[in-house]
Amino acid sequence: MIIDVLTEAREKMDRAVEVAKEDFSTVRTGRINPALFQKILVDYYGTPTPLAQLAGLQNPEARTLIVTPYDKAALKEIERAIVNFPNLGATPTNDGTIIRVTIPELTEDRRKEYVKIARAKGEDAKVALRNVRRKAKDDLDALVKEVGEDDLARAEKELDAVTKVHVDAIDEALKKKEAELLEV
């Protein structure tokens, strides 16, 4: 039973680290990247739909992305969703068949602002890890009558070690993202 609790906690923590890395990829750097557009939801016939399901994304140049909608009727909605997406700063131009998205060069202040956003996302991921740890600890405490206190103490130490490994993974990913953002 202890093994089940620890396995479940480890899986949830792994997923939290993956989500954090995906979130970091949505914070833009000097280059435009299709990953920046993964979280954009387009109002497609009344349903919020991810942009990647509605259009092909290609980046021919460092600061330009071409969005080719599969359904030309969704062109205006895609353009509106890109304009309204926070912290992107992109300017889309619509020529009737494709949308050309350009991002401006990052200023020093804008880079620092993006570092703050990345740190906030990192802190959110750590909070998620702590919540998983707290739930696993509660589950372990509920098992105190079925297993010995020594086994419970060992399990808690292992849980703490697993949590530390995952927190370190988030810190490492955040450090890489900060270095990428501050690189000129």
GROMACS .gro file of C-alpha atoms in nm:
model
  184
    1MET     CA    1   0.000   0.000   0.000
    2ILE     CA    2   0.287   0.235   0.075
    3ILE     CA    3   0.433   0.152  -0.265
    4ASP     CA    4   0.103   0.243  -0.433
    5VAL     CA    5   0.092   0.582  -0.260
    6LEU     CA    6   0.454   0.659  -0.352
    7THR     CA    7   0.408   0.541  -0.712
    8GLU     CA    8   0.099   0.757  -0.756
    9ALA     CA    9   0.278   1.059  -0.605
   10ARG     CA   10   0.581   1.004  -0.832
   11GLU     CA   11   0.359   0.984  -1.143
   12LYS     CA   12   0.170   1.301  -1.050
   13MET     CA   13   0.497   1.483  -0.980
   14ASP     CA   14   0.640   1.370  -1.314
   15ARG     CA   15   0.331   1.510  -1.485
   16ALA     CA   16   0.364   1.839  -1.292
   17VAL     CA   17   0.724   1.876  -1.416
   18GLU     CA   18   0.612   1.806  -1.775
   19VAL     CA   19   0.337   2.068  -1.747
   20ALA     CA   20   0.587   2.319  -1.608
   21LYS     CA   21   0.822   2.261  -1.903
   22GLU     CA   22   0.531   2.303  -2.145
   23ASP     CA   23   0.438   2.627  -1.969
   24PHE     CA   24   0.796   2.751  -1.995
   25SER     CA   25   0.786   2.688  -2.370
   26THR     CA   26   0.490   2.925  -2.400
   27VAL     CA   27   0.697   3.217  -2.266
   28ARG     CA   28   0.850   3.375  -2.571
   29THR     CA   29   1.217   3.436  -2.628
   30GLY     CA   30   1.383   3.628  -2.913
   31ARG     CA   31   1.275   3.366  -3.169
   32ILE     CA   32   0.918   3.282  -3.260
   33ASN     CA   33   0.832   2.922  -3.190
   34PRO     CA   34   0.513   2.730  -3.269
   35ALA     CA   35   0.510   2.616  -2.903
   36LEU     CA   36   0.423   2.975  -2.809
   37PHE     CA   37   0.089   2.922  -2.980
   38GLN     CA   38   0.001   2.587  -2.814
   39LYS     CA   39  -0.213   2.749  -2.544
   40ILE     CA   40  -0.408   2.979  -2.777
   41LEU     CA   41  -0.776   2.884  -2.789
   42VAL     CA   42  -0.983   2.999  -3.087
   43ASP     CA   43  -1.361   3.040  -3.068
   44TYR     CA   44  -1.445   2.800  -3.352
   45TYR     CA   45  -1.823   2.788  -3.406
   46GLY     CA   46  -1.879   2.856  -3.037
   47THR     CA   47  -1.628   2.599  -2.910
   48PRO     CA   48  -1.285   2.693  -2.769
   49THR     CA   49  -1.045   2.495  -2.990
   50PRO     CA   50  -0.663   2.486  -2.973
   51LEU     CA   51  -0.502   2.675  -3.261
   52ALA     CA   52  -0.291   2.374  -3.361
   53GLN     CA   53  -0.613   2.182  -3.444
   54LEU     CA   54  -0.738   2.460  -3.672
   55ALA     CA   55  -0.426   2.557  -3.861
   56GLY     CA   56  -0.080   2.460  -3.973
   57LEU     CA   57   0.204   2.655  -3.814
   58GLN     CA   58   0.534   2.721  -3.992
   59ASN     CA   59   0.815   2.958  -3.906
   60PRO     CA   60   1.021   3.051  -4.211
   61GLU     CA   61   1.214   3.327  -4.028
   62ALA     CA   62   1.328   3.393  -3.672
   63ARG     CA   63   1.053   3.644  -3.592
   64THR     CA   64   0.777   3.538  -3.835
   65LEU     CA   65   0.521   3.259  -3.812
   66ILE     CA   66   0.279   3.163  -4.088
   67VAL     CA   67  -0.059   3.032  -3.974
   68THR     CA   68  -0.245   2.845  -4.250
   69PRO     CA   69  -0.603   2.770  -4.141
   70TYR     CA   70  -0.759   2.444  -4.256
   71ASP     CA   71  -1.096   2.622  -4.271
   72LYS     CA   72  -1.078   2.971  -4.427
   73ALA     CA   73  -1.396   3.072  -4.241
   74ALA     CA   74  -1.200   3.060  -3.914
   75LEU     CA   75  -0.943   3.316  -4.035
   76LYS     CA   76  -1.091   3.615  -3.848
   77GLU     CA   77  -1.139   3.420  -3.524
   78ILE     CA   78  -0.780   3.290  -3.537
   79GLU     CA   79  -0.651   3.641  -3.590
   80ARG     CA   80  -0.862   3.772  -3.300
   81ALA     CA   81  -0.737   3.495  -3.068
   82ILE     CA   82  -0.372   3.573  -3.151
   83VAL     CA   83  -0.421   3.945  -3.089
   84ASN     CA   84  -0.599   3.884  -2.756
   85PHE     CA   85  -0.350   3.627  -2.623
   86PRO     CA   86  -0.166   3.781  -2.323
   87ASN     CA   87   0.212   3.836  -2.306
   88LEU     CA   88   0.271   3.753  -2.672
   89GLY     CA   89   0.302   4.099  -2.824
   90ALA     CA   90   0.249   3.959  -3.174
   91THR     CA   91   0.100   4.149  -3.464
   92PRO     CA   92  -0.090   3.929  -3.709
   93THR     CA   93  -0.160   4.036  -4.067
   94ASN     CA   94  -0.433   3.861  -4.261
   95ASP     CA   95  -0.413   3.837  -4.641
   96GLY     CA   96  -0.731   3.634  -4.689
   97THR     CA   97  -0.569   3.290  -4.703
   98ILE     CA   98  -0.296   3.292  -4.437
   99ILE     CA   99  -0.206   3.490  -4.128
  100ARG     CA  100   0.149   3.616  -4.100
  101VAL     CA  101   0.245   3.674  -3.735
  102THR     CA  102   0.550   3.885  -3.652
  103ILE     CA  103   0.691   3.949  -3.308
  104PRO     CA  104   0.894   4.259  -3.226
  105GLU     CA  105   1.251   4.241  -3.098
  106LEU     CA  106   1.263   4.203  -2.722
  107THR     CA  107   1.378   4.501  -2.517
  108GLU     CA  108   1.568   4.460  -2.191
  109ASP     CA  109   1.259   4.555  -1.986
  110ARG     CA  110   1.044   4.308  -2.180
  111ARG     CA  111   1.300   4.032  -2.121
  112LYS     CA  112   1.294   4.099  -1.746
  113GLU     CA  113   0.914   4.093  -1.754
  114TYR     CA  114   0.922   3.753  -1.925
  115VAL     CA  115   1.169   3.625  -1.663
  116LYS     CA  116   0.917   3.726  -1.394
  117ILE     CA  117   0.642   3.540  -1.582
  118ALA     CA  118   0.862   3.230  -1.610
  119ARG     CA  119   0.944   3.245  -1.237
  120ALA     CA  120   0.572   3.271  -1.155
  121LYS     CA  121   0.504   2.963  -1.369
  122GLY     CA  122   0.788   2.783  -1.191
  123GLU     CA  123   0.645   2.873  -0.852
  124ASP     CA  124   0.301   2.750  -0.960
  125ALA     CA  125   0.459   2.418  -1.058
  126LYS     CA  126   0.630   2.391  -0.719
  127VAL     CA  127   0.297   2.458  -0.547
  128ALA     CA  128   0.147   2.173  -0.750
  129LEU     CA  129   0.432   1.946  -0.635
  130ARG     CA  130   0.378   2.045  -0.272
  131ASN     CA  131   0.005   1.969  -0.307
  132VAL     CA  132   0.084   1.623  -0.443
  133ARG     CA  133   0.329   1.569  -0.156
  134ARG     CA  134   0.072   1.682   0.102
  135LYS     CA  135  -0.192   1.443  -0.035
  136ALA     CA  136   0.057   1.154  -0.042
  137LYS     CA  137   0.161   1.233   0.316
  138ASP     CA  138  -0.205   1.233   0.425
  139ASP     CA  139  -0.255   0.898   0.249
  140LEU     CA  140   0.052   0.759   0.426
  141ASP     CA  141  -0.067   0.887   0.764
  142ALA     CA  142  -0.398   0.707   0.708
  143LEU     CA  143  -0.202   0.380   0.676
  144VAL     CA  144  -0.033   0.415   1.017
  145LYS     CA  145  -0.251   0.142   1.177
  146GLU     CA  146  -0.191  -0.106   0.893
  147VAL     CA  147   0.186  -0.063   0.867
  148GLY     CA  148   0.446   0.008   1.130
  149GLU     CA  149   0.571   0.351   1.220
  150ASP     CA  150   0.920   0.258   1.097
  151ASP     CA  151   0.786   0.174   0.750
  152LEU     CA  152   0.588   0.496   0.753
  153ALA     CA  153   0.896   0.701   0.847
  154ARG     CA  154   1.097   0.537   0.564
  155ALA     CA  155   0.814   0.609   0.319
  156GLU     CA  156   0.802   0.974   0.424
  157LYS     CA  157   1.177   1.009   0.374
  158GLU     CA  158   1.142   0.856   0.028
  159LEU     CA  159   0.852   1.092  -0.047
  160ASP     CA  160   1.068   1.389   0.057
  161ALA     CA  161   1.353   1.265  -0.165
  162VAL     CA  162   1.118   1.225  -0.463
  163THR     CA  163   0.977   1.572  -0.402
  164LYS     CA  164   1.327   1.724  -0.388
  165VAL     CA  165   1.424   1.558  -0.718
  166HIS     CA  166   1.117   1.702  -0.889
  167VAL     CA  167   1.163   2.050  -0.738
  168ASP     CA  168   1.524   2.044  -0.861
  169ALA     CA  169   1.403   1.945  -1.211
  170ILE     CA  170   1.170   2.247  -1.218
  171ASP     CA  171   1.448   2.475  -1.091
  172GLU     CA  172   1.682   2.346  -1.363
  173ALA     CA  173   1.422   2.401  -1.636
  174LEU     CA  174   1.356   2.751  -1.500
  175LYS     CA  175   1.728   2.830  -1.496
  176LYS     CA  176   1.758   2.726  -1.863
  177LYS     CA  177   1.456   2.937  -1.957
  178GLU     CA  178   1.593   3.242  -1.774
  179ALA     CA  179   1.927   3.206  -1.951
  180GLU     CA  180   1.743   3.175  -2.284
  181LEU     CA  181   1.535   3.484  -2.210
  182LEU     CA  182   1.826   3.703  -2.101
  183GLU     CA  183   2.044   3.598  -2.396
  184VAL     CA  184   2.068   3.885  -2.644
   0.00000   0.00000   0.00000
